[in-house]
Coordinates of C-alpha atoms (C1' of nucleotides) in Angstrom, one line a residue:
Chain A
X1 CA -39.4 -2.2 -69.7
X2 CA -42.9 -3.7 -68.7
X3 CA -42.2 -7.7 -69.4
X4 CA -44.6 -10.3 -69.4
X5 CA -43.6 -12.4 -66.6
X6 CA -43.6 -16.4 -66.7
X7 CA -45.4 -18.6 -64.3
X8 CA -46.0 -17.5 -60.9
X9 CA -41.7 -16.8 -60.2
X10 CA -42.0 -14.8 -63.2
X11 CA -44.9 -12.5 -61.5
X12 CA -43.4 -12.3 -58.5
X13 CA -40.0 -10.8 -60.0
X14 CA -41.9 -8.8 -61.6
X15 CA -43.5 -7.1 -58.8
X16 CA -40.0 -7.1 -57.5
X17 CA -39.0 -5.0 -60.1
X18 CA -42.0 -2.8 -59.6
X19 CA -41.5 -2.2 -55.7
X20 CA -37.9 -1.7 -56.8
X21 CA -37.9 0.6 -59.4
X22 CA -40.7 3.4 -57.2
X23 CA -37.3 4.4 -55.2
X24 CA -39.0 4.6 -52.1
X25 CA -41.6 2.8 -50.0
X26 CA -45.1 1.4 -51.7
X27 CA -48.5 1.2 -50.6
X28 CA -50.4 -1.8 -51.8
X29 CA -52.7 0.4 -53.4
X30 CA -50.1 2.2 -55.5
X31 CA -48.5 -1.2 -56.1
X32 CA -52.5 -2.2 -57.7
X33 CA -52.4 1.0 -60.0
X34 CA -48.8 -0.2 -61.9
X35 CA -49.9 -3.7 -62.0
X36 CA -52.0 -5.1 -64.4
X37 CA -52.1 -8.1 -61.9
X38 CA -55.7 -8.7 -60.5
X39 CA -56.2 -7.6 -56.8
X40 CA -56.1 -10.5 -55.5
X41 CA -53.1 -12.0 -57.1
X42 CA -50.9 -8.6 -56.6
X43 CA -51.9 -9.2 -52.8
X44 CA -50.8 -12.7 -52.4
X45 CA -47.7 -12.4 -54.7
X46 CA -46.2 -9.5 -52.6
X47 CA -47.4 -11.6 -49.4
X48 CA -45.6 -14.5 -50.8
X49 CA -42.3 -12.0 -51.6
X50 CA -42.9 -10.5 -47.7
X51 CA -42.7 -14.1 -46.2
X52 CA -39.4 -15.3 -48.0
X53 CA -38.0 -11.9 -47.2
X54 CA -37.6 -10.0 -50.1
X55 CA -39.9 -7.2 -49.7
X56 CA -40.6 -5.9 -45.8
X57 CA -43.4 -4.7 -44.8
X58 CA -43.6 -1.1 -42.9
X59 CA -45.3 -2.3 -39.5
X60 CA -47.4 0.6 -39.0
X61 CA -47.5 2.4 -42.7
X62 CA -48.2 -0.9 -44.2
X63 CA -45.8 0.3 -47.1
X64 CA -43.9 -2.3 -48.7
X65 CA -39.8 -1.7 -49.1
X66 CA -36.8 -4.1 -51.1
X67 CA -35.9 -6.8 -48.3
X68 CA -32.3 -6.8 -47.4
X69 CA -32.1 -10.7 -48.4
X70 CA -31.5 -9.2 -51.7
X71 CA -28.4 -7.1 -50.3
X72 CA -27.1 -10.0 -49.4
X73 CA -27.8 -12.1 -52.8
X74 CA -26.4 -9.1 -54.4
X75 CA -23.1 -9.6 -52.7
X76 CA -22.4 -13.0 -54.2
X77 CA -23.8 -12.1 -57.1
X78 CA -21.3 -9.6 -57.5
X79 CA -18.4 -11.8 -56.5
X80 CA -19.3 -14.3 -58.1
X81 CA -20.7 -13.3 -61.7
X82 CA -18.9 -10.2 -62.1
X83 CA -15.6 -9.2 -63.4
X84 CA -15.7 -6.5 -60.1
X85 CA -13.5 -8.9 -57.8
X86 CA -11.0 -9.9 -60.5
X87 CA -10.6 -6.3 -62.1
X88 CA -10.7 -4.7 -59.0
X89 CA -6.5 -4.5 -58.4
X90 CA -5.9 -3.4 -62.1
X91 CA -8.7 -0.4 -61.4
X92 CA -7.2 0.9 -58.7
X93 CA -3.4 1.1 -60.1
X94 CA -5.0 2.7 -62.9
X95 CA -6.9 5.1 -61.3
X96 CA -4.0 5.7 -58.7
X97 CA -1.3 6.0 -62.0
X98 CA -3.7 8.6 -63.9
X99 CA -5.7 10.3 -60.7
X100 CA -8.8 9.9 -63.0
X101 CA -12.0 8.0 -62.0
X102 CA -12.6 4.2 -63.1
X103 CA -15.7 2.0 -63.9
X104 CA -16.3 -1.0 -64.6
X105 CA -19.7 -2.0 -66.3
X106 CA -21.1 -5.1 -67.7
X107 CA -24.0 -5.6 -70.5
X108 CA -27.6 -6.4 -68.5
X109 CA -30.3 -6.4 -71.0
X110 CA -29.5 -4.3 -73.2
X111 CA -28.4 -2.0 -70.2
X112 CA -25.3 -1.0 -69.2
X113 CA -24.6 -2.2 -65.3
X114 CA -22.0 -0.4 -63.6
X115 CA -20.4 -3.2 -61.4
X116 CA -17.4 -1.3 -59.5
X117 CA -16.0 2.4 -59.5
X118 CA -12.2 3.6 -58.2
X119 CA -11.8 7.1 -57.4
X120 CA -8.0 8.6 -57.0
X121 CA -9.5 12.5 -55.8
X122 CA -12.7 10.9 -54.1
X123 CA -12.5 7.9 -52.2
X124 CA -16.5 8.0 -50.9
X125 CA -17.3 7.0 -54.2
X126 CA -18.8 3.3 -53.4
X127 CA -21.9 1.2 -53.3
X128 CA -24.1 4.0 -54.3
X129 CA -22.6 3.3 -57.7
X130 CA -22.3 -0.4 -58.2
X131 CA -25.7 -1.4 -60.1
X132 CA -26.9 1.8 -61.4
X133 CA -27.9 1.3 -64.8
X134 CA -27.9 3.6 -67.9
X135 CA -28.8 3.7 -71.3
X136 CA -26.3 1.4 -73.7
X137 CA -26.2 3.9 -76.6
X138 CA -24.7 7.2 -74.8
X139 CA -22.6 6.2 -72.3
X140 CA -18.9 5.5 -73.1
X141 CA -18.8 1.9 -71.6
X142 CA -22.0 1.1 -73.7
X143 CA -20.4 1.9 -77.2
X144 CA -17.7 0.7 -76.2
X145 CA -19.6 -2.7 -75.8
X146 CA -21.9 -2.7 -78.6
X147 CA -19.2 -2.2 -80.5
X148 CA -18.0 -5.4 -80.3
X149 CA -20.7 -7.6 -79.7
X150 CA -21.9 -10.1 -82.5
X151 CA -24.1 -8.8 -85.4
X152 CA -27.1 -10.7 -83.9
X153 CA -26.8 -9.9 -80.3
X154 CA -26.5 -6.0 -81.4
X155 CA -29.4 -6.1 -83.6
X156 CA -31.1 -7.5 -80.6
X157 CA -29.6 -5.0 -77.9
X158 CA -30.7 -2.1 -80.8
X159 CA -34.0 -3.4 -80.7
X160 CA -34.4 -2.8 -76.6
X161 CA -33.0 1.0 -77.0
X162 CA -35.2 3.8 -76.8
X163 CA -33.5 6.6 -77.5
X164 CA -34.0 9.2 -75.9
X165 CA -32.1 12.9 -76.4
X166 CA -30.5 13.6 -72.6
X167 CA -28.2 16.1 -74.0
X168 CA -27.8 18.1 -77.0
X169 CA -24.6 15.9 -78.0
X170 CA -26.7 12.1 -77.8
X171 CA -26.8 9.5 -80.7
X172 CA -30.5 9.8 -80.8
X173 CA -31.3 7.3 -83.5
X174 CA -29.9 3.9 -84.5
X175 CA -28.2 4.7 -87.9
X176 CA -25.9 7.2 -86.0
X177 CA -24.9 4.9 -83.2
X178 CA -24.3 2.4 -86.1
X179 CA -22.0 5.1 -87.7
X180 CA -20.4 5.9 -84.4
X181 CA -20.2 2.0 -83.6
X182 CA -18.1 1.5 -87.1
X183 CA -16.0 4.5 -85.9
X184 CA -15.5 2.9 -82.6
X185 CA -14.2 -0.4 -84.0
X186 CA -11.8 1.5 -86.2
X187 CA -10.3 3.6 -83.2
X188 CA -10.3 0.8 -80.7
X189 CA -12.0 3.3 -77.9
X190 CA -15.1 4.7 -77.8
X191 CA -15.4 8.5 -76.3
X192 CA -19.0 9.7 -74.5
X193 CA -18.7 13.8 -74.9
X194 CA -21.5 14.5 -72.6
X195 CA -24.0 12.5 -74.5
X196 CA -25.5 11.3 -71.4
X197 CA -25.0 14.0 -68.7
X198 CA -23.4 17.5 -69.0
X199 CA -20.0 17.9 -67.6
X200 CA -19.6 14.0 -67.9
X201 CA -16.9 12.9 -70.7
X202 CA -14.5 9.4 -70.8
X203 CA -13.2 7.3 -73.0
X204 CA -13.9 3.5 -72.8
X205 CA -12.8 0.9 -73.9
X206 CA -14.5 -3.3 -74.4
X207 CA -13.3 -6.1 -72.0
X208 CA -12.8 -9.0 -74.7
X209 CA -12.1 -12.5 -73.8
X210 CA -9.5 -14.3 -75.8
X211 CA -12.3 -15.4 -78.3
X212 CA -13.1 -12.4 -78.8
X213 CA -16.7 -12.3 -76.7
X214 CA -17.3 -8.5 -74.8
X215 CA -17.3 -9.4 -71.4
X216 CA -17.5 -6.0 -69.9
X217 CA -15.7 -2.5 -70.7
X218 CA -13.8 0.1 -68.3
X219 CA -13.7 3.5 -68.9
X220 CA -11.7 6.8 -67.6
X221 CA -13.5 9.6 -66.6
X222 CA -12.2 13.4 -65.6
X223 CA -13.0 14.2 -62.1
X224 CA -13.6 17.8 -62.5
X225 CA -15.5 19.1 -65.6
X226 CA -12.8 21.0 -67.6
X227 CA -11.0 17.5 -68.7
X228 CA -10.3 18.0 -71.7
X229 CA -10.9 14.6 -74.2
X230 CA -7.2 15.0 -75.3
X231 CA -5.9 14.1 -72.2
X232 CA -8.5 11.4 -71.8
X233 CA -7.2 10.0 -74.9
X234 CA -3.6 10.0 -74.1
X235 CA -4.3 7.8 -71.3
X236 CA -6.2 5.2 -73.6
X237 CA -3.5 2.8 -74.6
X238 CA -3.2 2.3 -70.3
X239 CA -6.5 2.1 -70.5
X240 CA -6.4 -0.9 -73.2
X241 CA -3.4 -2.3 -71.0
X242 CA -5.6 -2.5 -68.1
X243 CA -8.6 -4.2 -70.2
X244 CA -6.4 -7.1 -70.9
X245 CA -5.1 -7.5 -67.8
X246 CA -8.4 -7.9 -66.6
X247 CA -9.5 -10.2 -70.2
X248 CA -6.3 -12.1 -69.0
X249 CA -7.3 -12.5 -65.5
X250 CA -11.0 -13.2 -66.0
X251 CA -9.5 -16.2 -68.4
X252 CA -8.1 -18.1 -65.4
X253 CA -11.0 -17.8 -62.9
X254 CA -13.2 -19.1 -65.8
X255 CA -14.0 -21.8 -64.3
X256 CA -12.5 -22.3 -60.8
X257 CA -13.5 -26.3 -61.0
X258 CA -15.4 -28.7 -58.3
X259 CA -15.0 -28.1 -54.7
X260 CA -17.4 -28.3 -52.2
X261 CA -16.2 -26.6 -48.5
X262 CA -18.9 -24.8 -47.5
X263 CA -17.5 -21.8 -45.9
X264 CA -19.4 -18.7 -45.4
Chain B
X1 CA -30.0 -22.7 -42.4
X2 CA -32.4 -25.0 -44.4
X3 CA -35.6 -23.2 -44.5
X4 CA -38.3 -25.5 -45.7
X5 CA -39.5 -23.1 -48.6
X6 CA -43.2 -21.9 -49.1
X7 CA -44.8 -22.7 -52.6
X8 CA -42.9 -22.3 -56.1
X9 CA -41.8 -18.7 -55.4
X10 CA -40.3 -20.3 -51.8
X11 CA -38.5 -23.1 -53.9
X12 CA -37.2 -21.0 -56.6
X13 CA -35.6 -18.7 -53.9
X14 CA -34.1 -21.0 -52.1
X15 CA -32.4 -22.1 -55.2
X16 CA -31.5 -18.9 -55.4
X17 CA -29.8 -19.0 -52.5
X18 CA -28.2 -22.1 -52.7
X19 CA -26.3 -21.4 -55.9
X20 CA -25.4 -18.2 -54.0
X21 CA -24.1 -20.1 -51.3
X22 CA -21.5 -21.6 -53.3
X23 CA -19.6 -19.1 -54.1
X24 CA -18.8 -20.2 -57.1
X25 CA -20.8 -21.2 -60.5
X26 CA -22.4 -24.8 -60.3
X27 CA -23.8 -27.5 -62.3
X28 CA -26.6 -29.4 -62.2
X29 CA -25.6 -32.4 -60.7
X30 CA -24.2 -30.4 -57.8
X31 CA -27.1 -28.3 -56.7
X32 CA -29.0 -31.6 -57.0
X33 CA -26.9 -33.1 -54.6
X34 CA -27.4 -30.1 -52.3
X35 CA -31.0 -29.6 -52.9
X36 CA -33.9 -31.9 -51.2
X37 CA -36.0 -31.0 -54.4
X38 CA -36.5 -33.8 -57.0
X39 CA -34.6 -33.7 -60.3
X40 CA -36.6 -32.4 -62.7
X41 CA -38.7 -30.1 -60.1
X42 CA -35.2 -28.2 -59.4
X43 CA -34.6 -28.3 -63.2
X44 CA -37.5 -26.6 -64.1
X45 CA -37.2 -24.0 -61.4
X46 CA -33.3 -23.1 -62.3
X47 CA -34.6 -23.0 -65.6
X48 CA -37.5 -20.3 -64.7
X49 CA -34.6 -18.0 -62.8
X50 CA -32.4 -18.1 -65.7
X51 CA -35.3 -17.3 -67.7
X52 CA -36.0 -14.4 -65.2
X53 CA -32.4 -12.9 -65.7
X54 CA -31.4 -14.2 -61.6
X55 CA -29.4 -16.9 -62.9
X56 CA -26.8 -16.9 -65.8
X57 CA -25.5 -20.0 -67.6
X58 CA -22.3 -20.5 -68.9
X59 CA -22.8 -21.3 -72.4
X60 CA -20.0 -24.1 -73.0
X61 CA -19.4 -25.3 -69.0
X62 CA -23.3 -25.2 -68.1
X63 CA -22.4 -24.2 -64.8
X64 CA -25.1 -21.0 -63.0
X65 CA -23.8 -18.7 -61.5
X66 CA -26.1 -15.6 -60.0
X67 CA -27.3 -13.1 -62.9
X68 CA -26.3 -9.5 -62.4
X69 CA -30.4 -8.6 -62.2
X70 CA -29.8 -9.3 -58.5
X71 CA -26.9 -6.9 -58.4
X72 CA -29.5 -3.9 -59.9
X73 CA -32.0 -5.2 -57.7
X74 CA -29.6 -4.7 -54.5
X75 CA -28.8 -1.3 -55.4
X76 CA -32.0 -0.4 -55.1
X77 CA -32.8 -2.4 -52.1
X78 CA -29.8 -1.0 -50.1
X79 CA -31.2 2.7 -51.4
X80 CA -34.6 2.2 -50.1
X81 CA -34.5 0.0 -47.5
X82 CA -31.4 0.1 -45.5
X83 CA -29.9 3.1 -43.4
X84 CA -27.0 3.5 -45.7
X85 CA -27.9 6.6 -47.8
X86 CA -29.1 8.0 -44.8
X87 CA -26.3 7.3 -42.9
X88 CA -23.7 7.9 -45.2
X89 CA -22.6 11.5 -44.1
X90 CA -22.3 10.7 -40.8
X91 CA -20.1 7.9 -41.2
X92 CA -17.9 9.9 -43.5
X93 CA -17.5 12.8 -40.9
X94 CA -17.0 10.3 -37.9
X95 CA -14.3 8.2 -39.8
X96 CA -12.5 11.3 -40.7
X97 CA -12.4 12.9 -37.6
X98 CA -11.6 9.5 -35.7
X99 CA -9.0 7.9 -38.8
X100 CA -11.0 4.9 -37.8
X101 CA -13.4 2.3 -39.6
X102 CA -16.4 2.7 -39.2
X103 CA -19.2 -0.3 -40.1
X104 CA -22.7 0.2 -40.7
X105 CA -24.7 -2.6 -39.8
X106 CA -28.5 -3.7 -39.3
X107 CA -30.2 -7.0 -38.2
X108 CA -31.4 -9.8 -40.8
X109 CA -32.7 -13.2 -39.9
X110 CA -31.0 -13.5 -36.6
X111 CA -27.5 -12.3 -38.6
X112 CA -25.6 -8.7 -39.2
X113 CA -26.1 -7.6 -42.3
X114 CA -23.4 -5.0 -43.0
X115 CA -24.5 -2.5 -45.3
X116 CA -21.8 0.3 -45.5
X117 CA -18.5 0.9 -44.3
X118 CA -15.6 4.1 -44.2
X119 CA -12.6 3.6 -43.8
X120 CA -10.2 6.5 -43.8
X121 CA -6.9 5.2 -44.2
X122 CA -7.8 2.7 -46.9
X123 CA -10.5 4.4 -49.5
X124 CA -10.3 1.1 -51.3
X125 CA -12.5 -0.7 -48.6
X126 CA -16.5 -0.8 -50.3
X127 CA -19.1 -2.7 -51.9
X128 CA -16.9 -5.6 -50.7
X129 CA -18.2 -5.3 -47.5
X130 CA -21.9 -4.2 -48.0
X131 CA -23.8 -7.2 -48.1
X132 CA -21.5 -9.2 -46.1
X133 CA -23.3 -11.2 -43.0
X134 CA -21.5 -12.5 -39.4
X135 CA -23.2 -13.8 -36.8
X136 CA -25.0 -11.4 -34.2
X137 CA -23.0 -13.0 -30.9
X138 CA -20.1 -12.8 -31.6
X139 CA -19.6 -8.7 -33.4
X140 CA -20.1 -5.6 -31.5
X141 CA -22.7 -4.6 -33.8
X142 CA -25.0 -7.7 -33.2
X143 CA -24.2 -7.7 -29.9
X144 CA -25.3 -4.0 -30.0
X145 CA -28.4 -4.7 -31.4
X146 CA -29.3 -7.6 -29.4
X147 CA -28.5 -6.1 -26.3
X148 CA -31.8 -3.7 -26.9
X149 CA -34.1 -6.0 -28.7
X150 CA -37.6 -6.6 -27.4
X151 CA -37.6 -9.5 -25.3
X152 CA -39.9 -11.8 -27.4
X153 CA -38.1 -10.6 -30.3
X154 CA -34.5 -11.6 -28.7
X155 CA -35.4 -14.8 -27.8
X156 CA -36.2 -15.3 -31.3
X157 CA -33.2 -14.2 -32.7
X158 CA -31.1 -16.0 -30.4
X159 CA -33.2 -19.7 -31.2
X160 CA -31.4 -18.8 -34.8
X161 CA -27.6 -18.6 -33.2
X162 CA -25.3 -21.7 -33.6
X163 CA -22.9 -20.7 -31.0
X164 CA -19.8 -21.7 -33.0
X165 CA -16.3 -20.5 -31.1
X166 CA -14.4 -18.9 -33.5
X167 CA -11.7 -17.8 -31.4
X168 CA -11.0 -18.3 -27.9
X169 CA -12.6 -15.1 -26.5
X170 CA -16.2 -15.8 -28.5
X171 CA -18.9 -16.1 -26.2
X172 CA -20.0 -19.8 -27.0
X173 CA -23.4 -19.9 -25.2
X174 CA -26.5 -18.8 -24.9
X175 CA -26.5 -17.8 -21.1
X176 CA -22.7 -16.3 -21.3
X177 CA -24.0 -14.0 -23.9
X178 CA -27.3 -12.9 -22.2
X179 CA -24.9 -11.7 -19.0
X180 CA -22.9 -10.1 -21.5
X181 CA -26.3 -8.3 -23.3
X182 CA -27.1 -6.8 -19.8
X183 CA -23.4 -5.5 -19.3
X184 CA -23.9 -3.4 -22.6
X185 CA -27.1 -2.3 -21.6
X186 CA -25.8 -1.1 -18.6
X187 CA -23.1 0.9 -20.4
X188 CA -24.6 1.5 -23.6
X189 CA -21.8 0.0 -25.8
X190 CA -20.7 -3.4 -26.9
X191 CA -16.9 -4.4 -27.2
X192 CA -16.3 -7.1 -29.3
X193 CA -12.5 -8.1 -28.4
X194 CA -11.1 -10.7 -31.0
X195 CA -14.4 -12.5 -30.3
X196 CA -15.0 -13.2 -34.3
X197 CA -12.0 -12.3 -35.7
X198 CA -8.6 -12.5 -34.2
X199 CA -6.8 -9.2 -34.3
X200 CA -10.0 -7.5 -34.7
X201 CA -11.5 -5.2 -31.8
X202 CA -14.1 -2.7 -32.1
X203 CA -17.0 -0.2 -30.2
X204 CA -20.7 -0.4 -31.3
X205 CA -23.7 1.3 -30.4
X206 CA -26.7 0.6 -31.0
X207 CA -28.9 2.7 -33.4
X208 CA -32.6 3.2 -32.0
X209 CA -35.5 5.5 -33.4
X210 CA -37.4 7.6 -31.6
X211 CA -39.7 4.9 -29.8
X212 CA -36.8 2.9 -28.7
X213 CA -36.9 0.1 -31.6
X214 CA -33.7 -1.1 -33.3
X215 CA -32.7 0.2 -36.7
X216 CA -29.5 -1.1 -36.7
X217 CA -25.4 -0.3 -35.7
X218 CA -22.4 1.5 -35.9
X219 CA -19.0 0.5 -34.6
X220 CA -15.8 1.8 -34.8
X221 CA -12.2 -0.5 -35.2
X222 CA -8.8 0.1 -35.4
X223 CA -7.0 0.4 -38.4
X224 CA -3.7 -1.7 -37.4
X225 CA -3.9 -4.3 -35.2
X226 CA -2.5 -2.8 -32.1
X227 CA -5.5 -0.4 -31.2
X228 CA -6.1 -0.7 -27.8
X229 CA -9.5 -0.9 -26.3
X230 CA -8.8 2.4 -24.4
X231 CA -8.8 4.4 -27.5
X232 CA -11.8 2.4 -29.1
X233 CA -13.9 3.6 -25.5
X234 CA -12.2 7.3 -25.6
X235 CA -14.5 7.0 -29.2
X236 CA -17.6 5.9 -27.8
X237 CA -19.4 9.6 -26.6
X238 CA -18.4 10.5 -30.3
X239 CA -20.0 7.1 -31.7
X240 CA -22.8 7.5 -29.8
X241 CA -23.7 11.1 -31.0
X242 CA -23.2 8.8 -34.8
X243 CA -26.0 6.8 -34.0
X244 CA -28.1 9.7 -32.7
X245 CA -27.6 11.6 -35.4
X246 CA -28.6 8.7 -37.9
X247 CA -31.7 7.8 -35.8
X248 CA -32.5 11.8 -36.5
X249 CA -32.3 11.9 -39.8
X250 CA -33.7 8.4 -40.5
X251 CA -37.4 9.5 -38.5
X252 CA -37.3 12.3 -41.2
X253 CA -37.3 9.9 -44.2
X254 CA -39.1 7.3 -42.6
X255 CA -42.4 7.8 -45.1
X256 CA -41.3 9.4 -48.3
X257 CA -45.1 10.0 -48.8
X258 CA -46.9 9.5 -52.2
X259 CA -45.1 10.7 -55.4
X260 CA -44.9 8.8 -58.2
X261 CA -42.4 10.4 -60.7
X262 CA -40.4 8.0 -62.7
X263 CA -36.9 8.7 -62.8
X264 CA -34.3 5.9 -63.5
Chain C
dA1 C1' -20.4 -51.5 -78.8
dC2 C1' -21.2 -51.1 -73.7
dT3 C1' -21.5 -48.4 -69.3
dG4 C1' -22.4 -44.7 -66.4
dA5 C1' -23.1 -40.1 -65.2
dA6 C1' -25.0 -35.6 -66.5
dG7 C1' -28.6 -33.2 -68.5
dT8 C1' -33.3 -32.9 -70.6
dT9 C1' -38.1 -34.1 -71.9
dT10 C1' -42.7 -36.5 -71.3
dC11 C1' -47.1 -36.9 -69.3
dA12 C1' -50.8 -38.2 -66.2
dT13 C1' -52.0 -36.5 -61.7
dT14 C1' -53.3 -33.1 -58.7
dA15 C1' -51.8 -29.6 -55.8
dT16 C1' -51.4 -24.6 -56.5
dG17 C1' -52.2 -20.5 -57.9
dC18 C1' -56.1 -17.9 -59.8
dG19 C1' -59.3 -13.9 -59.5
dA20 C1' -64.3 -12.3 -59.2
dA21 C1' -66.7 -11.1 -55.6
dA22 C1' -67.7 -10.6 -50.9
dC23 C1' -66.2 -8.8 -46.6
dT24 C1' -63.9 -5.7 -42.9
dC25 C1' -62.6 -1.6 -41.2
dA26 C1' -61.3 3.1 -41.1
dG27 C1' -62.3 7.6 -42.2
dT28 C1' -65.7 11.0 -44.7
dT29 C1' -69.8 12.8 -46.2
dT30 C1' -74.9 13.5 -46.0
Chain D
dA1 C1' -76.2 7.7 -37.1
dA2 C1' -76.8 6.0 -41.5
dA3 C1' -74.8 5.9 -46.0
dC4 C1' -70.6 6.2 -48.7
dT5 C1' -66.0 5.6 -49.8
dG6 C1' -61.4 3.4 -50.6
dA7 C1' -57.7 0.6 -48.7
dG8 C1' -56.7 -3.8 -47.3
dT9 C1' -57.9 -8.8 -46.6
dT10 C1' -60.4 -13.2 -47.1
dT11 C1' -63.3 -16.8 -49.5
dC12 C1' -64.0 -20.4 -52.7
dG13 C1' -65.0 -23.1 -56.9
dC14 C1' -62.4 -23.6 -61.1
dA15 C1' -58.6 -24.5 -64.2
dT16 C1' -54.1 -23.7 -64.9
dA17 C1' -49.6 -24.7 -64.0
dA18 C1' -46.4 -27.1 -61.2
dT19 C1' -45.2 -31.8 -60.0
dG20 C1' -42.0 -35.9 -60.2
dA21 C1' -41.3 -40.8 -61.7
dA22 C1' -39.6 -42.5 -65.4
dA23 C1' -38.0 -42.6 -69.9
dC24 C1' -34.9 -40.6 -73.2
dT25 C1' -30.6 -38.2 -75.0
dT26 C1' -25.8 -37.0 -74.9
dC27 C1' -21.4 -37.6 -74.3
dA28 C1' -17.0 -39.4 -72.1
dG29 C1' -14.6 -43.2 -70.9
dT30 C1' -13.5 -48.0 -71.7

DNA sequence: ACTGAAGTTTCATTATGCGAAACTCAGTTT
DNA sequence: AAACTGAGTTTCGCATAATGAAACTTCAGT
């Protein structure tokens, strides 16, 4: 997780990162103690991140917090470079047809990225989920992925897993997932039994473009804890309808061409 | 708009923002156009954020778009810095008991910055939303806000407005909109009727901590159209107990202290 | 084969970022 | 009240790393 950082922009993400992964507000001293950045550097870096607004600084504390420029980065980040916007419509029949809940997640370094959630039971569900991250190798969407991704880009994405045992149920080595991985492609959907949290199972299945590259994957989950995997897997060829759809629609918004009005 | 950009960590994030402005992925040759920065300066920067994971390239088109790093990095901005989490039950409870929208918003660079929204008629209404930015003279949150910002600090913001009329109710100068500051002062909400949007009117209050400074807004708006201003006002003792409420709870977290646990 | 526009690389110049060390300023300790 | 500490900030000579004009490479169109 701790990169090297190139050139100064390098650094400076990187101590973006840093302030962003604490969870709450930083002292400069505690930001000195998780960088190997000299004093000096650490201090005008996050000065430098301060004055273009991506880190504020706490007047009187003096602790530094994520700036909200970055909120608003995020947002066309998200329209733009995500399948969210385009998906979205086919989530929400398909959570309102099954009353189960939806996501949508995306491949991030060897991460999966949850980019939207729909929620028949719960409709709070929101923001707080859209770019929490979690481990590729036990999470339904994750398999899913890896599944289908190119012998060389696996090998790499294998390379940045760590594999850790959350639960009693987790792939905790690489020839497992491989195993699993093979099973996956036979099956056409991968299934998470609580291999990443208790209570939590789904079925997922990969988002592939007409060439055949992953491009995301969607996944159904239970909404209490009692759903039972056989009626998650009944709902699995919907599922697969609604993964085209979105492979379909994603197709046509490839690349929506030159045009230059500048509305905001 | 055109901020000038201070050293190579300046530059590379106004590129940033530039590509984000478009809304849609961009070559080369147009963020040259758009970009004061010499050719192979702006190169070698987009370069270094697509190295950095804030930028994606299209492998056959060419085009950037934003990289989903920003999305992960927003999550965790919007946790830690902005009043959403905090907020969040309290918006749910007031939206419910009201059936109205409610829109959480706080100040950023002279423009609102919403960061959260309810909505109890339509649960589909989210991340959508957070992120989104309007101008501060012309939405009943900004005007909330503005209405009780320190007077150096106002003048400020408003040197930033462009005073665009979007409709033929928005208040289109600078002195119109200082009478109007004083009027929600003097009654401790701001109106905004059809001043931005046509067909949209809502009720803000200002959100203030404990020593009177600004944290940010809440408003509430019709669902349909046709909500009159009457029921908007009968909402405001309600709207205002919101904001209290917020500012309550947001004193409480306002220094997290020191703890340094590491969970993802 | 010629032209032009988009994208990429080179390379001498120097501005920029670097970081050890020194300094300030609280709050503690002796 | 002098000495000690630890957080935060500034200095300054040095060398790295960013700069940008210009040259080069594709590639599509003619």
């Amino acid at each position: 997780m701790a990169e090297i950082g190139t050139g100064t922009v390098g650094k400076a993400l990187d101590v973006l990162d840093l302030i962003a992964a604490q969870g709450h507000p930083v002292r400069f001293a505690e930001l000195q103690r998780l960088s190997p950045l000299p004093k000096a550097t650490l201090y005008r870096l996050v000065q430098t991140l301060v004055i273009n607004g991506m880190v504020t600084q706490d007047e009187e504390s003096g602790a530094y917090a994520l700036g909200m420029r970055l909120v608003r980065l995020a947002h066309a980040a998200w329209r733009q470079a995500s399948l969210a916007p385009v998906a979205r419509p086919f989530l929400d029949t398909l959570s309102q047809e099954s009353g189960l809940t939806v996501h949508l997640a995306q491949m991030d370094y060897g991460h999966v990225l949850y980019v939207d959630r729909r929620d028949a039971q719960d409709p709070n569900a929101m923001f707080t989920d859209a770019g929490k991250v979690a481990p590729a190798y036990c999470t339904g969407v994750g398999k899913a992925m890896l599944a289908y991704l190119e012998p060389e880009e696996l090998d790499q994405v294998l390379g940045m897993q760590s594999f850790h045992r959350f639960t009693p149920t987790t792939l905790a080595s690489e020839t497992v997932l491989r195993q699993s991985l093979d099973r996956i492609r036979e099956r056409g959907f991968a299934i998470d039994r609580e291999e990443y949290q208790t209570g939590v199972t789904c079925a997922a299945v990969p988002i592939l473009s007409a060439e055949g590259r992953v491009l995301g994957a969607v996944s159904i989950s239970g909404a209490g804890s009692g759903t039972e995997t056989r009626t998650l897997e009944a709902w699995v060829p919907r599922l697969r309808i609604c993964a085209e759809d979105i492979a379909m629609e994603a197709s046509h918004w490839a690349f929506p061409a030159e045009q230059s009005a500048g509305n905001v």
